[in-house]
Amino acid sequence: MGRRRTPREGGPPSVPGSQGARFFLTRGPARLKIGAFRADRPGFSERWTVGKYDPRAFEAKWRERWEKERTNVRDLSGAARPFYNLMMFPYPSAEGLHVGNVFAFVGSDIQGRYRRLLGYDVFEPMGFDAFGIHSENFALKSNRHPAEMIPKNIERFREDQLKKMGLMLDWTHQVDTTSPEYYRWTQWLFVTLYKNGFVHRSKGQVNWCPGCRTVLAKEQVVDDKCERCSSLVEKRDMEQWYFKTTAFASELLEALDDLDWSERTKAAQRRWIGQSVGADVVFRAEGGPEFTIFTTRPDTLFGATYMVFSPEHPLLDEICLPEYRRGLDAYRRQAAQATESERQDELREKTGVFTGAYALNPVNGARVPIWAADYVLMGYGTGVIMAVPAHDLRDHAFARKYDLPIIQVVEAPEGAPSVQSEAYTGEGRLVNSGGFDGLDAKSEGILKITEWLAQKGLAEKKTRYRLRDWCVSRQRYWGPPIPIIHCPRCGTVPVPEEDLPVLLPYIEDFKPDGSGYSPLHRHREFYETRCPVCGGEAHRETDVSDNFLCSAWYFYRYPSTGFSDRPFDRELTKKWLPVDLYVGGNEHAVLHLLYSRWLCRALHQAGYLDFAEPYKKFVAHGIIVKDGAKMSKSRGNIVNPDEFVREYGADAFRVYLMFMGSYLDGGDFRDGGVKAMKSFLDRLYAAVSPGNGPLSDSPPEDPETLYQLHWTIKSVSADILRFSYNTAIARIMELVNHLTKFKIRLKEISAVVTRLVSPFAPHLAEELWEELGGKGSVFDSGWPEHDETKIFRPEVEYVVQVNGKLRDKLKLAKGLTPDEIDPLVLNSPAVMKWIEGKELVKKIYVPDKLINLVVK
RNA sequence: GCGAGAGUGGCGGAACUGGCAGACGCACUGGCCUUAGGAGCCAGCGGCCGCAAGGCCUUAGGGGUUCGAGCCCCCUCUCUCGCACCA
């Protein structure tokens, strides 16, 4: 805050009222007047009555006018400076809009309104993410039908809540993912991806939620539990539809570098994609089949002293010796019962069984035992590893437990514990590694050993990812039916585009039964159909697609809602996308954002989009807590936005939400805060409204006021851009305090304040703008520009330190040289007191800012 | 366990590149106004000492770098959020 200068220190005089002019005085030798204020009427003690505004009197009026005059509707095809301001659309829950949603939307809306004032054509649409298990589960719980419940919820969200928050939303482009005109195109996407080879149907282990009675994507399993209903997720073998998210693993990873996203979100995506660079190496079971392992440390191959198969590995049946068979089967049963996190808990004691078989190490022919252990996962790599207990913590723990040999192949530094007692995972030179001894393990060994084996056809460089293909099948009712027909003769056939949408039938009995089939499966009129290829009897796919597919493309639809013959218009899409600014919750850092990035890439490759990344900038807002604690139903501390809006108006609520804390980190909601913001808006209104007394047409002249004004414009602009809304509001408060305190009532200033506050309190701003005689909407009036020369001050306040401690402050002319400053500083009594009789060792000058005298 | 972030008055929070710590607001205290005030206005408000001027201390704790550290470095503690046997 170093640049800020307020008249706080020094003046005004403490006994006000008698003088006709006020002087801002400073102390120190260069005592001079820097600003004067002429009071029209004498006396600070005179009561400064505050005119109040009643939000109920005009907030509704402005909302109606915005709607009637289509203030928030842009001509999308004619826009000269498009700015696509996107916020994550809500799921229209029965509980209504959550204060967290409002917080998110308002913060995004401020960006939109600010860009609008800067002259951009801002497109700010809203929609409803209304398909999905969350809606359906709620309907089941409350004994209602989602097809009846959801439209009501949407209506309430839109009419009673969203529209009352003063958001700059263009409702002529809203999207409802459950409407056939929307999900028709969701299905079109499925078909298009299918035709372009991005879809496959595979049998494999899936995450089954017994609560929701459906499979889940890996991303939807959190701590072994269903992210929706918290049931413990089970493993099942089922045939499901998958999207090949892995096809773009490396592209999705690399492109992150160039995205203007927070590092936090990028880091989450990087971790999720989980790149590992290493090699596949072929081993042979003695007297049995070959098998491939993946390792990131081929340099440690000479230290591989046993092999471990995942218990689920099919090759184990062939490899395991008959006399070990019983033990293996028992172990497999035991492993199957363990939950995923039990198995993946690295702290859990490792278990395993010997198969009786041996493998031959390709680097030296060593005979190493083959084990099965559940610390090796079937789902990653090849489901088999080489174990190097000397240099891997997990293998080490296992080797110790089962008394397997530990051979050191990387030299540990002097004094490191023996690899017999502790695995060494650091850098070092290779030892016990045949011809490779002496090479630096990681920088040279990995490459050399891989190349050597590659020449013999036994290894291959390989990069693997933790990312899995996206399982999109859901055995549920409330979603877009997957547009596939199973024909006994033609196989799986996509529904022809002209037959879309495959309508989700209204069925009373939509409860999932756990059979592994969607409830649609029970409805013959849906299930039975004809093959579009051969015309023979066939049946429909009865699974619906994952809700995340609906939300992976909604922002392409917004601009093109007017088109019924295409999902998104090529020209409009070119003009408006990628999204300029996307604001949303970080809880979607890996789910929604990754899926939509992938989909964008797939559509790009298939030729439907000209760009590969959907969002230029993503910003994650923070989370609101209440009185320091997380809001939850059980705590009973849920904030109901409606009550506050009703009592204090949307503007006060908006301003409070933005003021209570950092938008990016979240804030702590206190009930009293909204009222405080209402009273701030009252003061602001009183200070700048002509309804509260005449405003002068003359321009501001007092330098202090000019300084305040222009400094505020500059700060607020910068603060909005960096999402620092709380400080932006604080700056406006300071300006209003200044105007109030000195009873400055100038029309020009009122117009500036009105526009500065408009992104935060749009209704009030429109009202003031009208009172001030402004034409049209304040949002078309342009953002005020600051004049740097008004912020420039010929004098600055120097901080004078002695040995780093503040001893005096001097108001001095700018740009003085050390020689000019010295006498002023050294003659200051406050300074003399501290340097008298001491030796002056050093003088530090920070131009126009600070002098530090170092004495001994 | 690993990774990221954070720890500042009674409270929410400011402090942008190392340069006046505590902006702005809440709460609180005193005063004004008032029949009244859960309204409004004025003033005070980190701690300790002091009538005051002023001084000392203070950004979780300890150490370091620097003329100067809330900010940079090291250690410790606490909290939050991710990820958690991915070979």
GROMACS .gro file of C-alpha atoms in nm, chain A residues 336-626:
model
  291
  336ALA     CA    1  -1.075  -6.015  -0.433
  337GLN     CA    2  -1.248  -5.938  -0.107
  338ALA     CA    3  -1.022  -5.654  -0.015
  339THR     CA    4  -1.144  -5.313  -0.115
  340GLU     CA    5  -0.945  -5.102  -0.349
  341SER     CA    6  -0.811  -4.879  -0.079
  342GLU     CA    7  -0.728  -5.167   0.148
  343ARG     CA    8  -0.525  -5.300  -0.138
  344GLN     CA    9  -0.378  -4.965  -0.221
  345ASP     CA   10  -0.292  -4.864   0.129
  346GLU     CA   11   0.081  -4.853   0.107
  347LEU     CA   12   0.109  -4.876   0.483
  348ARG     CA   13  -0.069  -5.209   0.494
  349GLU     CA   14   0.153  -5.507   0.539
  350LYS     CA   15   0.221  -5.666   0.208
  351THR     CA   16   0.099  -6.016   0.141
  352GLY     CA   17   0.162  -6.265  -0.136
  353VAL     CA   18   0.208  -6.628  -0.231
  354PHE     CA   19   0.480  -6.812  -0.417
  355THR     CA   20   0.372  -6.983  -0.739
  356GLY     CA   21   0.649  -7.239  -0.736
  357ALA     CA   22   0.762  -7.113  -1.076
  358TYR     CA   23   1.075  -6.924  -1.176
  359ALA     CA   24   1.151  -6.669  -1.441
  360LEU     CA   25   1.476  -6.597  -1.619
  361ASN     CA   26   1.614  -6.248  -1.597
  362PRO     CA   27   1.695  -6.138  -1.953
  363VAL     CA   28   2.002  -5.941  -1.850
  364ASN     CA   29   2.188  -6.223  -1.678
  365GLY     CA   30   1.977  -6.536  -1.701
  366ALA     CA   31   1.931  -6.539  -1.325
  367ARG     CA   32   1.657  -6.764  -1.199
  368VAL     CA   33   1.413  -6.561  -0.994
  369PRO     CA   34   1.099  -6.682  -0.817
  370ILE     CA   35   0.755  -6.576  -0.935
  371TRP     CA   36   0.511  -6.455  -0.674
  372ALA     CA   37   0.156  -6.330  -0.675
  373ALA     CA   38   0.084  -6.032  -0.453
  374ASP     CA   39  -0.193  -5.781  -0.440
  375TYR     CA   40   0.036  -5.484  -0.411
  376VAL     CA   41   0.067  -5.521  -0.784
  377LEU     CA   42  -0.240  -5.392  -0.961
  378MET     CA   43  -0.385  -5.549  -1.271
  379GLY     CA   44  -0.498  -5.214  -1.395
  380TYR     CA   45  -0.161  -5.053  -1.439
  381GLY     CA   46   0.123  -5.141  -1.668
  382THR     CA   47   0.112  -5.508  -1.758
  383GLY     CA   48   0.001  -5.630  -1.417
  384VAL     CA   49   0.344  -5.780  -1.357
  385ILE     CA   50   0.655  -5.625  -1.211
  386MET     CA   51   1.013  -5.712  -1.158
  387ALA     CA   52   1.094  -5.662  -0.794
  388VAL     CA   53   1.414  -5.480  -0.704
  389PRO     CA   54   1.410  -5.484  -0.327
  390ALA     CA   55   1.741  -5.302  -0.295
  391HIS     CA   56   1.604  -4.994  -0.467
  392ASP     CA   57   1.228  -4.993  -0.424
  393LEU     CA   58   1.055  -4.936  -0.093
  394ARG     CA   59   0.761  -5.166  -0.165
  395ASP     CA   60   0.969  -5.449  -0.300
  396HIS     CA   61   1.201  -5.410  -0.005
  397ALA     CA   62   0.921  -5.448   0.247
  398PHE     CA   63   0.796  -5.755   0.064
  399ALA     CA   64   1.139  -5.911   0.034
  400ARG     CA   65   1.204  -5.865   0.403
  401LYS     CA   66   0.878  -6.024   0.495
  402TYR     CA   67   0.924  -6.329   0.272
  403ASP     CA   68   1.299  -6.346   0.307
  404LEU     CA   69   1.378  -6.290  -0.058
  405PRO     CA   70   1.729  -6.191  -0.170
  406ILE     CA   71   1.826  -5.826  -0.190
  407ILE     CA   72   2.097  -5.736  -0.440
  408GLN     CA   73   2.237  -5.387  -0.456
  409VAL     CA   74   2.297  -5.251  -0.806
  410VAL     CA   75   2.314  -4.877  -0.742
  411GLU     CA   76   2.587  -4.741  -0.522
  412ALA     CA   77   2.458  -4.547  -0.226
  413PRO     CA   78   2.656  -4.255  -0.086
  414GLU     CA   79   2.903  -4.300   0.196
  415GLY     CA   80   2.729  -4.357   0.526
  416ALA     CA   81   2.392  -4.459   0.384
  417PRO     CA   82   2.229  -4.756   0.554
  418SER     CA   83   2.280  -5.095   0.395
  419VAL     CA   84   2.026  -5.193   0.133
  420GLN     CA   85   1.963  -5.501   0.342
  421SER     CA   86   1.796  -5.280   0.599
  422GLU     CA   87   1.661  -4.999   0.383
  423ALA     CA   88   1.595  -4.952   0.014
  424TYR     CA   89   1.809  -4.694  -0.159
  425THR     CA   90   1.616  -4.498  -0.420
  426GLY     CA   91   1.856  -4.215  -0.487
  427GLU     CA   92   2.114  -4.142  -0.754
  428GLY     CA   93   2.438  -4.332  -0.792
  429ARG     CA   94   2.661  -4.546  -1.009
  430LEU     CA   95   2.573  -4.898  -1.116
  431VAL     CA   96   2.739  -5.192  -0.945
  432ASN     CA   97   2.689  -5.568  -0.981
  433SER     CA   98   2.553  -5.494  -1.325
  434GLY     CA   99   2.786  -5.675  -1.557
  435GLY     CA  100   2.924  -5.452  -1.828
  436PHE     CA  101   2.724  -5.155  -1.708
  437ASP     CA  102   2.908  -5.102  -1.382
  438GLY     CA  103   3.020  -4.748  -1.329
  439LEU     CA  104   2.750  -4.579  -1.532
  440ASP     CA  105   2.532  -4.326  -1.359
  441ALA     CA  106   2.220  -4.528  -1.298
  442LYS     CA  107   1.946  -4.286  -1.388
  443SER     CA  108   2.109  -4.066  -1.648
  444GLU     CA  109   2.299  -4.336  -1.838
  445GLY     CA  110   2.201  -4.680  -1.711
  446ILE     CA  111   1.834  -4.655  -1.799
  447LEU     CA  112   1.910  -4.569  -2.159
  448LYS     CA  113   2.202  -4.806  -2.211
  449ILE     CA  114   2.041  -5.114  -2.061
  450THR     CA  115   1.716  -5.051  -2.244
  451GLU     CA  116   1.899  -5.013  -2.575
  452TRP     CA  117   2.102  -5.325  -2.515
  453LEU     CA  118   1.792  -5.531  -2.446
  454ALA     CA  119   1.606  -5.365  -2.730
  455GLN     CA  120   1.868  -5.488  -2.974
  456LYS     CA  121   1.795  -5.838  -2.855
  457GLY     CA  122   1.425  -5.774  -2.896
  458LEU     CA  123   1.364  -5.806  -2.525
  459ALA     CA  124   1.282  -5.449  -2.434
  460GLU     CA  125   1.119  -5.141  -2.566
  461LYS     CA  126   1.105  -4.783  -2.440
  462LYS     CA  127   0.761  -4.714  -2.313
  463THR     CA  128   0.567  -4.427  -2.165
  464ARG     CA  129   0.265  -4.519  -1.964
  465TYR     CA  130  -0.012  -4.321  -1.807
  466ARG     CA  131  -0.230  -4.371  -1.508
  467LEU     CA  132  -0.519  -4.222  -1.698
  468ARG     CA  133  -0.778  -4.483  -1.790
  469ASP     CA  134  -1.038  -4.482  -2.058
  470TRP     CA  135  -1.355  -4.312  -1.947
  471CYS     CA  136  -1.630  -4.557  -1.862
  472VAL     CA  137  -1.945  -4.379  -1.977
  473SER     CA  138  -2.212  -4.647  -1.928
  474ARG     CA  139  -2.456  -4.603  -1.644
  475GLN     CA  140  -2.717  -4.861  -1.555
  476ARG     CA  141  -2.959  -4.592  -1.463
  477TYR     CA  142  -3.265  -4.416  -1.594
  478TRP     CA  143  -3.210  -4.042  -1.571
  479GLY     CA  144  -2.967  -3.977  -1.850
  480PRO     CA  145  -2.941  -3.967  -2.226
  481PRO     CA  146  -2.984  -4.320  -2.363
  482ILE     CA  147  -2.672  -4.441  -2.535
  483PRO     CA  148  -2.766  -4.433  -2.905
  484ILE     CA  149  -2.660  -4.782  -3.000
  485ILE     CA  150  -2.858  -5.075  -3.133
  486HIS     CA  151  -2.743  -5.429  -3.078
  487CYS     CA  152  -2.822  -5.644  -3.378
  488PRO     CA  153  -2.761  -6.019  -3.370
  489ARG     CA  154  -2.647  -6.001  -3.733
  490CYS     CA  155  -2.478  -5.662  -3.768
  491GLY     CA  156  -2.333  -5.628  -3.421
  492THR     CA  157  -2.340  -5.289  -3.252
  493VAL     CA  158  -2.484  -5.027  -3.479
  494PRO     CA  159  -2.501  -4.657  -3.398
  495VAL     CA  160  -2.843  -4.502  -3.427
  496PRO     CA  161  -2.854  -4.306  -3.755
  497GLU     CA  162  -2.824  -3.933  -3.697
  498GLU     CA  163  -3.165  -3.867  -3.848
  499ASP     CA  164  -3.322  -4.095  -3.589
  500LEU     CA  165  -3.183  -3.893  -3.300
  501PRO     CA  166  -3.275  -3.825  -3.033
  502VAL     CA  167  -3.339  -4.164  -2.884
  503LEU     CA  168  -3.600  -4.032  -2.646
  504LEU     CA  169  -3.580  -4.125  -2.285
  505PRO     CA  170  -3.923  -4.275  -2.224
  506TYR     CA  171  -4.129  -4.166  -1.930
  507ILE     CA  172  -4.149  -4.469  -1.708
  508GLU     CA  173  -4.297  -4.487  -1.363
  509ASP     CA  174  -4.072  -4.767  -1.258
  510PHE     CA  175  -3.729  -4.611  -1.287
  511LYS     CA  176  -3.572  -4.761  -0.981
  512PRO     CA  177  -3.245  -4.940  -1.048
  513ASP     CA  178  -3.267  -5.308  -0.954
  514GLY     CA  179  -2.902  -5.402  -0.932
  515SER     CA  180  -2.936  -5.657  -1.211
  516GLY     CA  181  -2.656  -5.488  -1.395
  517TYR     CA  182  -2.906  -5.348  -1.643
  518SER     CA  183  -3.065  -5.010  -1.661
  519PRO     CA  184  -3.435  -4.989  -1.566
  520LEU     CA  185  -3.494  -4.920  -1.934
  521HIS     CA  186  -3.409  -5.284  -1.991
  522ARG     CA  187  -3.738  -5.381  -1.833
  523HIS     CA  188  -3.934  -5.182  -2.087
  524ARG     CA  189  -3.987  -5.380  -2.399
  525GLU     CA  190  -4.125  -5.090  -2.601
  526PHE     CA  191  -3.792  -4.919  -2.555
  527TYR     CA  192  -3.571  -5.222  -2.558
  528GLU     CA  193  -3.706  -5.393  -2.868
  529THR     CA  194  -3.636  -5.225  -3.198
  530ARG     CA  195  -3.520  -5.286  -3.551
  531CYS     CA  196  -3.168  -5.281  -3.681
  532PRO     CA  197  -3.115  -4.971  -3.891
  533VAL     CA  198  -2.879  -5.166  -4.119
  534CYS     CA  199  -3.057  -5.494  -4.187
  535GLY     CA  200  -3.402  -5.411  -4.061
  536GLY     CA  201  -3.414  -5.725  -3.853
  537GLU     CA  202  -3.511  -5.758  -3.491
  538ALA     CA  203  -3.265  -5.596  -3.263
  539HIS     CA  204  -3.255  -5.433  -2.925
  540ARG     CA  205  -3.147  -5.100  -2.796
  541GLU     CA  206  -2.862  -5.036  -2.563
  542THR     CA  207  -3.037  -4.960  -2.239
  543ASP     CA  208  -2.757  -4.796  -2.047
  544VAL     CA  209  -2.758  -4.421  -2.036
  545SER     CA  210  -2.444  -4.214  -2.061
  546ASP     CA  211  -2.257  -4.059  -1.777
  547ASN     CA  212  -2.374  -3.715  -1.678
  548PHE     CA  213  -2.025  -3.582  -1.736
  549LEU     CA  214  -2.080  -3.626  -2.107
  550CYS     CA  215  -2.369  -3.377  -2.091
  551SER     CA  216  -2.148  -3.121  -1.923
  552ALA     CA  217  -1.844  -3.187  -2.140
  553TRP     CA  218  -1.987  -2.989  -2.431
  554TYR     CA  219  -2.259  -2.753  -2.305
  555PHE     CA  220  -2.055  -2.442  -2.373
  556TYR     CA  221  -2.049  -2.520  -2.745
  557ARG     CA  222  -2.425  -2.526  -2.741
  558TYR     CA  223  -2.491  -2.194  -2.570
  559PRO     CA  224  -2.410  -1.971  -2.867
  560SER     CA  225  -2.589  -2.208  -3.104
  561THR     CA  226  -2.912  -2.274  -2.917
  562GLY     CA  227  -3.097  -2.122  -3.212
  563PHE     CA  228  -2.990  -2.402  -3.443
  564SER     CA  229  -3.198  -2.716  -3.444
  565ASP     CA  230  -3.008  -2.881  -3.726
  566ARG     CA  231  -2.661  -2.886  -3.576
  567PRO     CA  232  -2.507  -2.912  -3.229
  568PHE     CA  233  -2.301  -2.601  -3.277
  569ASP     CA  234  -2.274  -2.364  -3.564
  570ARG     CA  235  -1.936  -2.351  -3.724
  571GLU     CA  236  -1.922  -1.973  -3.765
  572LEU     CA  237  -2.054  -1.887  -3.421
  573THR     CA  238  -1.822  -2.139  -3.265
  574LYS     CA  239  -1.530  -1.990  -3.448
  575LYS     CA  240  -1.626  -1.646  -3.328
  576TRP     CA  241  -1.693  -1.726  -2.964
  577LEU     CA  242  -1.476  -2.019  -2.871
  578PRO     CA  243  -1.255  -2.120  -2.707
  579VAL     CA  244  -1.409  -1.977  -2.393
  580ASP     CA  245  -1.229  -1.661  -2.282
  581LEU     CA  246  -1.279  -1.707  -1.912
  582TYR     CA  247  -1.413  -2.009  -1.729
  583VAL     CA  248  -1.484  -1.977  -1.360
  584GLY     CA  249  -1.579  -2.273  -1.149
  585GLY     CA  250  -1.506  -2.494  -0.856
  586ASN     CA  251  -1.182  -2.679  -0.817
  587GLU     CA  252  -1.373  -2.994  -0.735
  588HIS     CA  253  -1.395  -3.036  -1.112
  589ALA     CA  254  -1.022  -3.004  -1.162
  590VAL     CA  255  -0.990  -3.360  -1.284
  591LEU     CA  256  -1.341  -3.470  -1.375
  592HIS     CA  257  -1.525  -3.219  -1.584
  593LEU     CA  258  -1.224  -3.021  -1.698
  594LEU     CA  259  -1.035  -3.326  -1.813
  595TYR     CA  260  -1.332  -3.480  -1.990
  596SER     CA  261  -1.417  -3.159  -2.168
  597ARG     CA  262  -1.056  -3.106  -2.267
  598TRP     CA  263  -1.047  -3.456  -2.405
  599LEU     CA  264  -1.373  -3.414  -2.592
  600CYS     CA  265  -1.248  -3.092  -2.745
  601ARG     CA  266  -0.941  -3.272  -2.872
  602ALA     CA  267  -1.144  -3.559  -3.012
  603LEU     CA  268  -1.379  -3.321  -3.194
  604HIS     CA  269  -1.079  -3.126  -3.314
  605GLN     CA  270  -0.919  -3.434  -3.457
  606ALA     CA  271  -1.245  -3.543  -3.612
  607GLY     CA  272  -1.261  -3.208  -3.787
  608TYR     CA  273  -1.549  -3.047  -3.602
  609LEU     CA  274  -1.353  -2.783  -3.415
  610ASP     CA  275  -1.069  -2.552  -3.511
  611PHE     CA  276  -0.909  -2.559  -3.171
  612ALA     CA  277  -0.792  -2.828  -2.934
  613GLU     CA  278  -0.835  -2.662  -2.596
  614PRO     CA  279  -1.178  -2.540  -2.489
  615TYR     CA  280  -1.087  -2.281  -2.225
  616LYS     CA  281  -0.828  -2.008  -2.263
  617LYS     CA  282  -0.835  -1.926  -1.897
  618PHE     CA  283  -0.975  -2.120  -1.607
  619VAL     CA  284  -1.005  -1.977  -1.262
  620ALA     CA  285  -1.110  -2.176  -0.960
  621HIS     CA  286  -1.298  -1.982  -0.698
  622GLY     CA  287  -1.268  -2.059  -0.328
  623ILE     CA  288  -1.509  -2.228  -0.095
  624ILE     CA  289  -1.733  -2.041   0.146
  625VAL     CA  290  -1.748  -2.155   0.504
  626LYS     CA  291  -1.986  -2.034   0.769
   0.00000   0.00000   0.00000
